[in-house]
CSV table of C-alpha atoms and ligand atoms in Angstrom, one decimal:
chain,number,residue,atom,x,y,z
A,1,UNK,CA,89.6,-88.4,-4.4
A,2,UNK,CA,86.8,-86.3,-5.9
A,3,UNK,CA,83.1,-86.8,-4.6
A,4,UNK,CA,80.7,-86.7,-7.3
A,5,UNK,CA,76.7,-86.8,-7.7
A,6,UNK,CA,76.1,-88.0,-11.0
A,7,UNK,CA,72.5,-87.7,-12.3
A,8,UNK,CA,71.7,-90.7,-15.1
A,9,UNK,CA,68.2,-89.6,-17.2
A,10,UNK,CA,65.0,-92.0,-18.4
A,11,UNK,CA,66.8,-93.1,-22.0
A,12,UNK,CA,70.3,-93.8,-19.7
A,13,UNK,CA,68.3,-96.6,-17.2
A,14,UNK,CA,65.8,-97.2,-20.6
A,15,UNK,CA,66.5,-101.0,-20.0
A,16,UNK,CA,68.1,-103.5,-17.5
A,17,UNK,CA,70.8,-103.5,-19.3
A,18,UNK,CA,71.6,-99.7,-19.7
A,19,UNK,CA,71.1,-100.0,-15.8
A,20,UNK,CA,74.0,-102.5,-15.8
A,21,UNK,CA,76.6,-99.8,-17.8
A,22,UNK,CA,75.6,-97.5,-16.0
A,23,UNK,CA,76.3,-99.5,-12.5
A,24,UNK,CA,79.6,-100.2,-14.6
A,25,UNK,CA,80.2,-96.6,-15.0
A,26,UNK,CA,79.6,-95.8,-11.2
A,27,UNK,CA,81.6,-98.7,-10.0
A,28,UNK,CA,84.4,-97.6,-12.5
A,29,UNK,CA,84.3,-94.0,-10.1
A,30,UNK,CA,84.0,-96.2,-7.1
A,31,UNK,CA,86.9,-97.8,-7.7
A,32,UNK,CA,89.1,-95.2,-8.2
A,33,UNK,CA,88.4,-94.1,-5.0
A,34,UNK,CA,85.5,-91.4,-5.5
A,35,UNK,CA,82.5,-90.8,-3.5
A,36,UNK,CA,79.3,-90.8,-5.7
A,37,UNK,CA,75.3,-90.2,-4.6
A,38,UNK,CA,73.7,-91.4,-8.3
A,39,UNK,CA,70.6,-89.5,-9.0
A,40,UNK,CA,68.0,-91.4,-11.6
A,41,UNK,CA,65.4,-91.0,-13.5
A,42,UNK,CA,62.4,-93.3,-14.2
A,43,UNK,CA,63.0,-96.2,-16.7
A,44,UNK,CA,62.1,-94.2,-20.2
A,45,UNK,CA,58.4,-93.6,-21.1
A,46,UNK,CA,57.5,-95.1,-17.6
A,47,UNK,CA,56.2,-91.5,-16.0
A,48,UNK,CA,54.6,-91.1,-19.3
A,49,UNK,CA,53.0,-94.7,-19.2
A,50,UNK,CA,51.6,-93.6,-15.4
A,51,UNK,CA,50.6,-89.9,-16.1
A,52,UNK,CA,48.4,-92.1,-19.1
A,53,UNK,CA,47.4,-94.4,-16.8
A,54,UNK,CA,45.9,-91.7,-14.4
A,55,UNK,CA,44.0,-90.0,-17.2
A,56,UNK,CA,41.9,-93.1,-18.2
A,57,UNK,CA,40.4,-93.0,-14.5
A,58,UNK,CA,40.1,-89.3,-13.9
A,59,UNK,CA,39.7,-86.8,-16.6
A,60,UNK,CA,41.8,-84.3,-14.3
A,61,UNK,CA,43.6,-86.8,-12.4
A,62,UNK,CA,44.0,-85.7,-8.2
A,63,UNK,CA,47.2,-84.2,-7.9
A,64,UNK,CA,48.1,-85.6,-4.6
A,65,UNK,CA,47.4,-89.0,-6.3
A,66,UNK,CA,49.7,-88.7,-8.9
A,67,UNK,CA,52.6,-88.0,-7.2
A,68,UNK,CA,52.1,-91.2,-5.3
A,69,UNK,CA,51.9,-93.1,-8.8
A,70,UNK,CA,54.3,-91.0,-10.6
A,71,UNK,CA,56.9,-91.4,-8.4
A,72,UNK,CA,57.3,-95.2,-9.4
A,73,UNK,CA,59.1,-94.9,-12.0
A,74,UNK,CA,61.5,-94.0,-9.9
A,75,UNK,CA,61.9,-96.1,-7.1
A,76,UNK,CA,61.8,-98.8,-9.9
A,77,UNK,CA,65.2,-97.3,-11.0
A,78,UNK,CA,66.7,-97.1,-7.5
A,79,UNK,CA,66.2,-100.8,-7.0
A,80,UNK,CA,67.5,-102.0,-9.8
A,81,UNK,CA,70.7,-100.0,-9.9
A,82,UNK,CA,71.8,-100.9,-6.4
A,83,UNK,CA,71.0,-104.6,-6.8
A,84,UNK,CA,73.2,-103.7,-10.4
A,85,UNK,CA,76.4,-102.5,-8.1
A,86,UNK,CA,75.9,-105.1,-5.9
A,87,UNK,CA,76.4,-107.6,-8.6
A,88,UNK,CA,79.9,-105.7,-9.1
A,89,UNK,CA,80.6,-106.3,-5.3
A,90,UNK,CA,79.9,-102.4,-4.7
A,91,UNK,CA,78.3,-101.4,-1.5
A,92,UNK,CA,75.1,-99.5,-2.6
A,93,UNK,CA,71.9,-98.6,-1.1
A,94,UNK,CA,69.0,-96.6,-2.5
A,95,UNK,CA,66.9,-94.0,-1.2
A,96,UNK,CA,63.2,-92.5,-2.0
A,97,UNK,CA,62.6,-88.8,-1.7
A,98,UNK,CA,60.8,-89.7,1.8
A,99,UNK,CA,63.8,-92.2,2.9
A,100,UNK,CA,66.2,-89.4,2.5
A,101,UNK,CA,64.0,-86.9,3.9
A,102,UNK,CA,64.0,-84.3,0.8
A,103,UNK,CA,61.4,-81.8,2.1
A,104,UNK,CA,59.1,-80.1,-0.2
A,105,UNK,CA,56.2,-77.8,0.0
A,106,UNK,CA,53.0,-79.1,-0.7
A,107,UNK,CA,52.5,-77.8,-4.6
A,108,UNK,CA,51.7,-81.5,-5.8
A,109,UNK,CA,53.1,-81.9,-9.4
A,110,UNK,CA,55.4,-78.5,-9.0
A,111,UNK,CA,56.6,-79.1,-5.5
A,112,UNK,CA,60.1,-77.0,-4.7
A,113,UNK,CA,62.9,-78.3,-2.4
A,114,UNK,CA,63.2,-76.9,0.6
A,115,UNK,CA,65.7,-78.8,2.8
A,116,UNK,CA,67.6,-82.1,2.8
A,117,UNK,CA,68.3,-84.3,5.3
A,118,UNK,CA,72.6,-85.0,4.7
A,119,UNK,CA,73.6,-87.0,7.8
A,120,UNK,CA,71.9,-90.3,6.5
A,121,UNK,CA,73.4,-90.3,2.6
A,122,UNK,CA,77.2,-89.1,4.2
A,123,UNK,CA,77.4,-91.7,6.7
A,124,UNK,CA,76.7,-94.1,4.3
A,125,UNK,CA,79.5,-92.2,1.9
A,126,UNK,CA,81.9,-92.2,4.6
A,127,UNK,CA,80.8,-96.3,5.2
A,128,UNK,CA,82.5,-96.6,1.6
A,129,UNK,CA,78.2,-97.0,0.0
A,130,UNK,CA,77.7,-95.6,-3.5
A,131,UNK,CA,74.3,-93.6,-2.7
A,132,UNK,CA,71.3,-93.5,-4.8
A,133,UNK,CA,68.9,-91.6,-4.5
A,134,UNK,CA,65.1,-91.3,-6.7
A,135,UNK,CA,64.9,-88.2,-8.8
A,136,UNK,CA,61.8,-85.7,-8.7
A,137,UNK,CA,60.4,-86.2,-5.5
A,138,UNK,CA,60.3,-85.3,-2.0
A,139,UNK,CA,57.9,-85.3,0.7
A,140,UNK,CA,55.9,-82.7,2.8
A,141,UNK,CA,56.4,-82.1,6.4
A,142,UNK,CA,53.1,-83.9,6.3
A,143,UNK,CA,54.5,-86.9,4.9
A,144,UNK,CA,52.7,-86.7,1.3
A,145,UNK,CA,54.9,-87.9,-1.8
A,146,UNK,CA,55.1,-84.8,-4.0
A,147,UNK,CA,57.1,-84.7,-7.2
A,148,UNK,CA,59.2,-81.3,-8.6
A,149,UNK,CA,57.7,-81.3,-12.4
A,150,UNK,CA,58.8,-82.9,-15.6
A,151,UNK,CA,62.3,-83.1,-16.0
A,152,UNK,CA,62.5,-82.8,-12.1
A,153,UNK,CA,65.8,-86.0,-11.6
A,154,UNK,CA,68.3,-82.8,-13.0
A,155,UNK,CA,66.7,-80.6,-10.1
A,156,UNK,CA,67.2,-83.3,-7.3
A,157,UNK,CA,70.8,-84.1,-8.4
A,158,UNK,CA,71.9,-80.2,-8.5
A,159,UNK,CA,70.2,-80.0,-4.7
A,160,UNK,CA,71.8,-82.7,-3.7
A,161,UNK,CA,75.1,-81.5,-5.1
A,162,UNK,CA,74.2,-78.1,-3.1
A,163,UNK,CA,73.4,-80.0,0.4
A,164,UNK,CA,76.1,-82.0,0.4
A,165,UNK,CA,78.6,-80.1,-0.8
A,166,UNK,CA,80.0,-82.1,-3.8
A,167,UNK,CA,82.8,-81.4,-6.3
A,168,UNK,CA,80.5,-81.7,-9.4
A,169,UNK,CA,77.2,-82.5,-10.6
A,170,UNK,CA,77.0,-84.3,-13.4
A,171,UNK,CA,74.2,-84.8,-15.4
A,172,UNK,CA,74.5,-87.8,-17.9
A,173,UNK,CA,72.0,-88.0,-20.6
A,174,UNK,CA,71.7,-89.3,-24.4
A,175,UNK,CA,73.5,-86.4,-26.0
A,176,UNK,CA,77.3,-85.5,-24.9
A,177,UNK,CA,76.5,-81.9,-23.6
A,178,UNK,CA,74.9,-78.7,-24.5
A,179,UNK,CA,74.8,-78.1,-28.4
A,180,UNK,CA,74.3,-74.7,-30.0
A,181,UNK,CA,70.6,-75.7,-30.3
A,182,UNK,CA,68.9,-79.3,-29.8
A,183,UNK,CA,71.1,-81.7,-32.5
A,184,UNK,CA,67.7,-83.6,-33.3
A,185,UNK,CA,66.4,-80.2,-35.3
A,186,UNK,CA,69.5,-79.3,-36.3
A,187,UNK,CA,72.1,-82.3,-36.9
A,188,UNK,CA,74.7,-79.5,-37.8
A,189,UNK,CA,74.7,-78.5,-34.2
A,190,UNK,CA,77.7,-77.9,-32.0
A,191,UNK,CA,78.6,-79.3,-28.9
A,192,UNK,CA,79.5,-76.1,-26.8
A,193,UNK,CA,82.4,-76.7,-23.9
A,194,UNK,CA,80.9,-74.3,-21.6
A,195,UNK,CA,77.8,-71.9,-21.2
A,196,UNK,CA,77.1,-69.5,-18.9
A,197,UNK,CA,74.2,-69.9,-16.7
A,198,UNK,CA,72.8,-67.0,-17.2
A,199,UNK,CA,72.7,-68.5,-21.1
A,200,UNK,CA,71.3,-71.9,-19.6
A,201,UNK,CA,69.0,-70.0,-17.9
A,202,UNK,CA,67.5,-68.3,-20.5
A,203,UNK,CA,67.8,-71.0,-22.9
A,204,UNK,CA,66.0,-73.8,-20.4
A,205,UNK,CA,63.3,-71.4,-20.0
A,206,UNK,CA,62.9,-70.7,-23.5
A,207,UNK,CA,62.6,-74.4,-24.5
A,208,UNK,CA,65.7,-76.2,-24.1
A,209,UNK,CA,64.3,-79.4,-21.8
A,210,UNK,CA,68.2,-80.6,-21.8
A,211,UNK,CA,68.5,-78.9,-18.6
A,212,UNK,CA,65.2,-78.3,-16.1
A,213,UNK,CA,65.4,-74.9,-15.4
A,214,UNK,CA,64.9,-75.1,-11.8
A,215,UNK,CA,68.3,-77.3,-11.4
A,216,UNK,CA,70.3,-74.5,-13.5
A,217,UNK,CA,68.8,-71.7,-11.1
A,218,UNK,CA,69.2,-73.8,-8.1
A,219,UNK,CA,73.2,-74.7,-9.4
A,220,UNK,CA,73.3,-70.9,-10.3
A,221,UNK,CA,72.5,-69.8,-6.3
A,222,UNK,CA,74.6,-72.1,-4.5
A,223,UNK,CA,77.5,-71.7,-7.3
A,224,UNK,CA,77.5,-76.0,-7.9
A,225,UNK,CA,79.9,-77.3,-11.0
A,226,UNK,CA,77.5,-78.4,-13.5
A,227,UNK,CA,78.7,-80.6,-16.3
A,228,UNK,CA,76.3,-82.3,-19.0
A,229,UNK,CA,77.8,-85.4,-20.8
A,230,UNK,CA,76.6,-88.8,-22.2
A,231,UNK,CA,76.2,-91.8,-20.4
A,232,UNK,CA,76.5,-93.4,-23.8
A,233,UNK,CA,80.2,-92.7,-24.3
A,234,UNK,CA,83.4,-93.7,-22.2
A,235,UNK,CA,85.5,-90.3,-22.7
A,236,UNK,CA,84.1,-86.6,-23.4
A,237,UNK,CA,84.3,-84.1,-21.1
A,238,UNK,CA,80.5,-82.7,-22.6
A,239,UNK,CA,79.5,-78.7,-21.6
A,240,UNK,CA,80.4,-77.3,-18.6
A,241,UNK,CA,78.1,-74.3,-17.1
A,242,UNK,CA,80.5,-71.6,-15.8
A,243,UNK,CA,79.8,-68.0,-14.2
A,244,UNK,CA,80.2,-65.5,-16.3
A,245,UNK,CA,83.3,-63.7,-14.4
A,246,UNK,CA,85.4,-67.3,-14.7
A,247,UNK,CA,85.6,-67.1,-18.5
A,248,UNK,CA,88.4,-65.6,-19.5
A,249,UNK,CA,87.2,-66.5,-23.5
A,250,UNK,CA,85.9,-64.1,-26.2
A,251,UNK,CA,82.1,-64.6,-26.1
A,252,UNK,CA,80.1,-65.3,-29.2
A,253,UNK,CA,77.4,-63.1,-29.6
A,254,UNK,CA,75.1,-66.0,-30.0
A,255,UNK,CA,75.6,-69.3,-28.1
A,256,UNK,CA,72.4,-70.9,-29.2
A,257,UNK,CA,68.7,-71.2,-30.5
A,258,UNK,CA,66.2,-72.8,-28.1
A,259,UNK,CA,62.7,-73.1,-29.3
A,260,UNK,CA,58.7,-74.6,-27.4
A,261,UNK,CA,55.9,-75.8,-28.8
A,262,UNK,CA,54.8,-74.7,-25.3
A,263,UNK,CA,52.6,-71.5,-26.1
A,264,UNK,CA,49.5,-70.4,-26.9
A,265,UNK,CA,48.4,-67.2,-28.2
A,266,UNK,CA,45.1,-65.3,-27.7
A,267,UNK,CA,44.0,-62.1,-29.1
A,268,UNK,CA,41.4,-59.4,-27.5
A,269,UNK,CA,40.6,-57.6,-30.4
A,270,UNK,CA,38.7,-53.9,-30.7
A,271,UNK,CA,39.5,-53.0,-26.3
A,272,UNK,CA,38.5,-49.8,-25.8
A,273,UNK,CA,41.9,-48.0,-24.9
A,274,UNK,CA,41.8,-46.5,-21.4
A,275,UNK,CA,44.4,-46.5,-18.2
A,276,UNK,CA,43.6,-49.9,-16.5
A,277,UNK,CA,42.4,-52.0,-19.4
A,278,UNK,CA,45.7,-54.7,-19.4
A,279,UNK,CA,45.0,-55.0,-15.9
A,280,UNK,CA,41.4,-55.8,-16.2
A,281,UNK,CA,42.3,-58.4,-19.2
A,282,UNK,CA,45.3,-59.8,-17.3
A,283,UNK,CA,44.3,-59.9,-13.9
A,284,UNK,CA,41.6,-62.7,-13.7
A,285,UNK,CA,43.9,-64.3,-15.8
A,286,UNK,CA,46.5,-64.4,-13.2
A,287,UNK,CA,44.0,-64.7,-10.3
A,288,UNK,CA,43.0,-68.3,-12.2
A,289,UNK,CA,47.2,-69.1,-11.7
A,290,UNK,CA,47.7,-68.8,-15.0
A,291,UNK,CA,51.3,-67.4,-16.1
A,292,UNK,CA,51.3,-65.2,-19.2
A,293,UNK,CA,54.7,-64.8,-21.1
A,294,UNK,CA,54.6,-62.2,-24.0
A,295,UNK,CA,52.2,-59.8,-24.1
A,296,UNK,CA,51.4,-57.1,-26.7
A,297,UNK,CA,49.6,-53.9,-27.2
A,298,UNK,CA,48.7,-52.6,-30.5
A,299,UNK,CA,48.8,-48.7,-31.0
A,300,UNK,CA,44.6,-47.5,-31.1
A,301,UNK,CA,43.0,-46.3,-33.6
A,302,UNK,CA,39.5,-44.5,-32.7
A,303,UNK,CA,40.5,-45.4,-29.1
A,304,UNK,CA,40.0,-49.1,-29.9
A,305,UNK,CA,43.4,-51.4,-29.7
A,306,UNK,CA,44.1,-55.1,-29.9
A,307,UNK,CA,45.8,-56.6,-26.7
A,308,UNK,CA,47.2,-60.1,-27.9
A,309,UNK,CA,49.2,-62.4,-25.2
A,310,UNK,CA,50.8,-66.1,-24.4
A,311,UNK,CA,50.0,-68.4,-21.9
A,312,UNK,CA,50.9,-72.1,-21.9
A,313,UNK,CA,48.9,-74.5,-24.6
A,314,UNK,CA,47.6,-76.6,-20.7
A,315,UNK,CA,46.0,-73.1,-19.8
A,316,UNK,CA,45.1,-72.1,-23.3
A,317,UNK,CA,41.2,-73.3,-23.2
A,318,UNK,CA,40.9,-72.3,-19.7
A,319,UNK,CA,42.2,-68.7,-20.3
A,320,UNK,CA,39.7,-68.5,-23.1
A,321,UNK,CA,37.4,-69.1,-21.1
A,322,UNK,CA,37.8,-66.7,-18.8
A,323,UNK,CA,38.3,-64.0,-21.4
A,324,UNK,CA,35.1,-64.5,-22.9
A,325,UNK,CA,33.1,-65.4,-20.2
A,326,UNK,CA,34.2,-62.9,-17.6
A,327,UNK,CA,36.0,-60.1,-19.5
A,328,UNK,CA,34.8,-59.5,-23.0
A,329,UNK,CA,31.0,-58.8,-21.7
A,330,UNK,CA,32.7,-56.5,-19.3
A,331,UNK,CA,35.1,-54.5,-20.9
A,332,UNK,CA,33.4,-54.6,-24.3
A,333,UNK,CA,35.6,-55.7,-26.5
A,334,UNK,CA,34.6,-56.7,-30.1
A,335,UNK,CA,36.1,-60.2,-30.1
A,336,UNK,CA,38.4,-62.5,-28.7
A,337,UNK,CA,40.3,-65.6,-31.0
A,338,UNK,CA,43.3,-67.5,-30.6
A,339,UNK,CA,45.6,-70.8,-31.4
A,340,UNK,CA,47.8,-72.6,-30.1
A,341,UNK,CA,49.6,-73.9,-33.3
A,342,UNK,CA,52.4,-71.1,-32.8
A,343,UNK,CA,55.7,-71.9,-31.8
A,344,UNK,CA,58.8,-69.4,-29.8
A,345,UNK,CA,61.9,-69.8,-31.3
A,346,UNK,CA,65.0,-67.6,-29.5
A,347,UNK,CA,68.6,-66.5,-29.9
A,348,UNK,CA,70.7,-66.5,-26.6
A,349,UNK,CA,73.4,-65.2,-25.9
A,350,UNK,CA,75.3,-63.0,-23.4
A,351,UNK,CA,77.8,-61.6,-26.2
A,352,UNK,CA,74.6,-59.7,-27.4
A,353,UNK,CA,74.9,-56.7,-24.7
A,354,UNK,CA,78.1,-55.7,-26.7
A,355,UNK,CA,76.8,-56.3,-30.2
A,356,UNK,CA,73.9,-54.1,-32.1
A,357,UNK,CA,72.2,-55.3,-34.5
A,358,UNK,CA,71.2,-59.1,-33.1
A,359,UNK,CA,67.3,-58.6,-33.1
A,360,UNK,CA,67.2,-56.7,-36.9
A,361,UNK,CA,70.0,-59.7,-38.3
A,362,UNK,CA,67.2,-62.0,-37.0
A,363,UNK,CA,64.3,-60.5,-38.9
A,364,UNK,CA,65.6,-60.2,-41.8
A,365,UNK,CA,66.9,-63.5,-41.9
A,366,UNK,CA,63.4,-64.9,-41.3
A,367,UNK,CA,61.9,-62.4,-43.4
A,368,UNK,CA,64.1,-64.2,-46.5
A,369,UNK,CA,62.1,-66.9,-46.1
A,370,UNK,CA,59.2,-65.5,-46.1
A,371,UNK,CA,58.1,-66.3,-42.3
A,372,UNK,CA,55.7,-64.0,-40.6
A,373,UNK,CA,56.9,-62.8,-36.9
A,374,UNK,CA,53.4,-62.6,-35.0
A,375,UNK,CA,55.5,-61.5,-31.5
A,376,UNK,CA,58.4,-60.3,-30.3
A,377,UNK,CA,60.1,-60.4,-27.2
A,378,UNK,CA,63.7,-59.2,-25.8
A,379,UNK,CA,66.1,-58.8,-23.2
A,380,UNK,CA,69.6,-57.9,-22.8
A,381,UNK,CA,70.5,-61.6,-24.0
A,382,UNK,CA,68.0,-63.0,-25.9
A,383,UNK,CA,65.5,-61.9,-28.6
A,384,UNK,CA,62.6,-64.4,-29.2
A,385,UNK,CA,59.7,-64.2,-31.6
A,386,UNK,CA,56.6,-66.4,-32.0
A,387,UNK,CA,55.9,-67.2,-35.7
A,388,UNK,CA,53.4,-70.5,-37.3
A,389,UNK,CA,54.2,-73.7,-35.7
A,390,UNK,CA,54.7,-75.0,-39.4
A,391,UNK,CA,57.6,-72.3,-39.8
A,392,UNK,CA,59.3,-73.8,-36.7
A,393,UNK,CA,61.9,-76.0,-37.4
A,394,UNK,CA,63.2,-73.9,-40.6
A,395,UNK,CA,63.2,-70.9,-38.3
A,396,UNK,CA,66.1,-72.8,-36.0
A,397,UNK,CA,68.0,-74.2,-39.2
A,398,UNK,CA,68.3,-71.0,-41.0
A,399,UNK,CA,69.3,-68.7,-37.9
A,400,UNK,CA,71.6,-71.6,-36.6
A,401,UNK,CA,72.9,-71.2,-40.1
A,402,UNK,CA,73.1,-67.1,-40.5
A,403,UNK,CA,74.4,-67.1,-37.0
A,404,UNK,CA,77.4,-68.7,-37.9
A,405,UNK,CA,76.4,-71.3,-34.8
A,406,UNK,CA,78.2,-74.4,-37.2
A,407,UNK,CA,81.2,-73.1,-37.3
A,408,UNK,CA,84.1,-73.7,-34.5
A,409,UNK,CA,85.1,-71.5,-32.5
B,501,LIG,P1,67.2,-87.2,-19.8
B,501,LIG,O1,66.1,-88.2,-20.0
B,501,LIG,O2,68.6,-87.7,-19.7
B,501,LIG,O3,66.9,-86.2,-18.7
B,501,LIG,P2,66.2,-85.2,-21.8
B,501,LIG,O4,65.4,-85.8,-22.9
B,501,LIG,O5,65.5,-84.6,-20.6
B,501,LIG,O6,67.2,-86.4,-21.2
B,501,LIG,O7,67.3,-84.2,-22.3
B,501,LIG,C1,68.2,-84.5,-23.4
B,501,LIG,C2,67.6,-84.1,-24.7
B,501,LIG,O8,67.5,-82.7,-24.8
B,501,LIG,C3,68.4,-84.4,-25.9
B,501,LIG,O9,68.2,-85.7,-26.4
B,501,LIG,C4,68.1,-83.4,-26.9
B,501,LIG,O10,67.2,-83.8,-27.9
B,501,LIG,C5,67.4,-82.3,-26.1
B,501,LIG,N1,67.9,-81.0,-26.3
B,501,LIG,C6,67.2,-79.8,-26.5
B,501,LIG,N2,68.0,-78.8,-26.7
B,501,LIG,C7,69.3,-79.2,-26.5
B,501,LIG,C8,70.5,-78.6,-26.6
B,501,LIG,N3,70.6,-77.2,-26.8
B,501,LIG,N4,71.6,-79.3,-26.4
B,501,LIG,C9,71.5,-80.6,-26.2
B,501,LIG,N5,70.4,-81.3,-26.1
B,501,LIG,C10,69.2,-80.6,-26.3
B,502,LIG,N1,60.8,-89.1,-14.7
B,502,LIG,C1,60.5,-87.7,-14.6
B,502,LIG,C2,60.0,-87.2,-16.0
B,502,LIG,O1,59.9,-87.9,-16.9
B,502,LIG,C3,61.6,-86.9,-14.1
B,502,LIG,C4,62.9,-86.9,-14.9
B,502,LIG,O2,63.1,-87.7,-15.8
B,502,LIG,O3,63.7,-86.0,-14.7
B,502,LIG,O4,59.7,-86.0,-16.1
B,503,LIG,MG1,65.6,-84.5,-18.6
């Protein structure tokens, strides 16, 4: 007997009756004796349908108020499944965030996990109940609904794994595991049978929304078995994310291209070039809360330079802004511009602190096809640049292709 939480995304409970296979599914691991907590999300589109909703009443909808909507969607789910298992003669009984008693902080929209209450969902394990439980939110120790960001049902199922101390966490979702980059760009892609986390890490945060990073971080820290597959298919045992020091296999150099739309870039152009002048450009940005990601610094020439950076397309009109309200008058620069029709695309992968040669293979394979490389950006296993949005999606195919990422292993 194996005890299992099993997360089930938006396209997985799309429809009443995907909600019946998947009670099928959980009543098949019922039966056979397993205990299993089911994490879902909202029914699909639904938290987009609400986050819409909220914007036709306030232009910058309250955040405290759209947690209590958002969060919906996913109580709609909850419902539905356990009245599903019941149907199958399976003891079930859902759970909000608040019933459970997942504490949060307070960051409304963004909130982060802080404890969960276990005793309620195990005595209702050990009473022979499958458990469900509403993905992507929690509640304050104030009693306010929060939610834990897009994507936030993968987060809630790893925690959960964590708290309770479960076997596996498996995530089911529309594809049958991690592919060497997102199979709806590139239908050559290859279904990998593990990752590292480290990898996942680097490849959720870089764009790969299979996975939300926090639930690979969270999985990475309290060491839970993480498995993606489909809830489409009956048999596949999808990707498993292992630690590094388990594999006992030859790495690839690359396991994988992830990509965003995410960024923005903004240039500061003609700063005069003295100690403290990133600081004075970077610092009200960050006092506004507003996370920069690459950043570069051109060499000066008559002790003027350019000072060009990303920040996230949300924050892009509110960092320019800032720049050219507050900082170009008072540092003097000549000019500030910027766009947000840029796109990251990177190559992970851990077998890259072993191998030379990664970032200049990537250029020139870009450089073949005549795409311009506006940034660059590296660390010991990754190496990402930011070229035209245009450029993006031959940028993936090609390096999926040079990188040999088709082939099996
Ligand atoms: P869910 O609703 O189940 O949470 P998501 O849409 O959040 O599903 O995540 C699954 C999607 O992630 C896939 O449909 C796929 O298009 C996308 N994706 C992006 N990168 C990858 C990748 N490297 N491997 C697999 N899927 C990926
Ligand atoms: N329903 C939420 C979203 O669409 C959370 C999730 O699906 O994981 O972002
Ligand atoms: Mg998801």
């Amino acid at each position: 007997m194996a005890f299992y939480v099993q997360k089930y995304g938006g396209t997985s409970v799309g429809s009443t009756e995907r909600i019946k296979n998947v009670a099928r599914r959980v009543a098949r691991f019922h039966n056979q004796g397993h205990q299993v907590i089911v994490v879902v999300s909202a029914m699909s589109g639904e938290t987009n349908r609400l986050i819409a909703l909220a914007h036709e009443v306030q232009e910058n909808p309250d955040p405290r108020e759209l947690d209590v909507m958002v969060s919906t969607g996913e109580q709609v789910s909850i419902a539905l499944l356990a009245m599903a298992l019941k149907e199958l003669n399976v003891k079930a009984r859902s759970y909000t965030g608040a019933q459970v008693r997942l504490l949060t902080d307070s960051a409304f929209t963004k909130a982060r996990i802080l404890d969960i209450e276990a005793d309620k969902i195990r005595a209702d394990l050990d009473n022979g109940h499958v458990v469900i439980v509403a993905g992507f939110q929690g509640v304050d120790e104030r009693g306010n609904i929060t939610t834990l960001g897009r994507g936030g049902s993968d987060t809630t199922g790893v925690a959960l794994a964590a708290a309770l101390k479960a076997d596996e966490c498996q995530i089911y979702t529309d594809v049958d595991g991690i592919y060497t980059t997102d199979p709806r760009v590139v239908p050559e892609a290859r279904r990998l049978t593990s990752i590292t986390f480290e990898e996942m890490l680097e490849m959720a945060s870089l764009g790969s929304k299979v996975l939300q990073i926090r639930s690979v971080e969270f999985a990475g820290k309290y060491r839970v078995k993480l498995r993606v597959l489909s809830s489409f298919e009956e048999q596949g045992e999808g990707t498993l994310i292992t630690f590094e020091e388990d594999g006992n296999m030859e790495q690839p150099v690359i396991s994988g291209i992830a990509f965003n739309r995410d960024e923005a870039k903004i240039t500061v152009l003609g700063v005069p070039d003295h100690p403290g002048i990133a600081y004075q450009i970077l610092g009200p940005v960050a006092d506004a809360n507003i996370d920069v990601d690459m950043i570069i610094q051109n060499v000066s020439h008559e002790d003027l330079t350019d000072f060009s950076f990303t920040v996230h397309r949300n924050d892009f009109k509110k960092t320019m802004n800032i720049i050219r309200e507050k900082i170009q008058p008072h540092i003097g620069a000549r000019d500030v511009i910027g766009g947000d029709r840029i796109a990251k695309v990177s190559v992970v992968g851990v077998g890259m602190r072993s191998h030379a040669g990664i970032a200049s293979k990537m250029f020139r394979v870009l450089a073949e096809e005549g795409i311009n490389i506006q940034m660059i950006a590296t660390s010991e296993i990754k190496v990402s640049v930011v070229v035209d949005e245009k450029y993006m999606e031959l940028a993936v195919r090609v390096l999926h292709k040079a990188f040999d990422l088709e082939q099996a292993l």
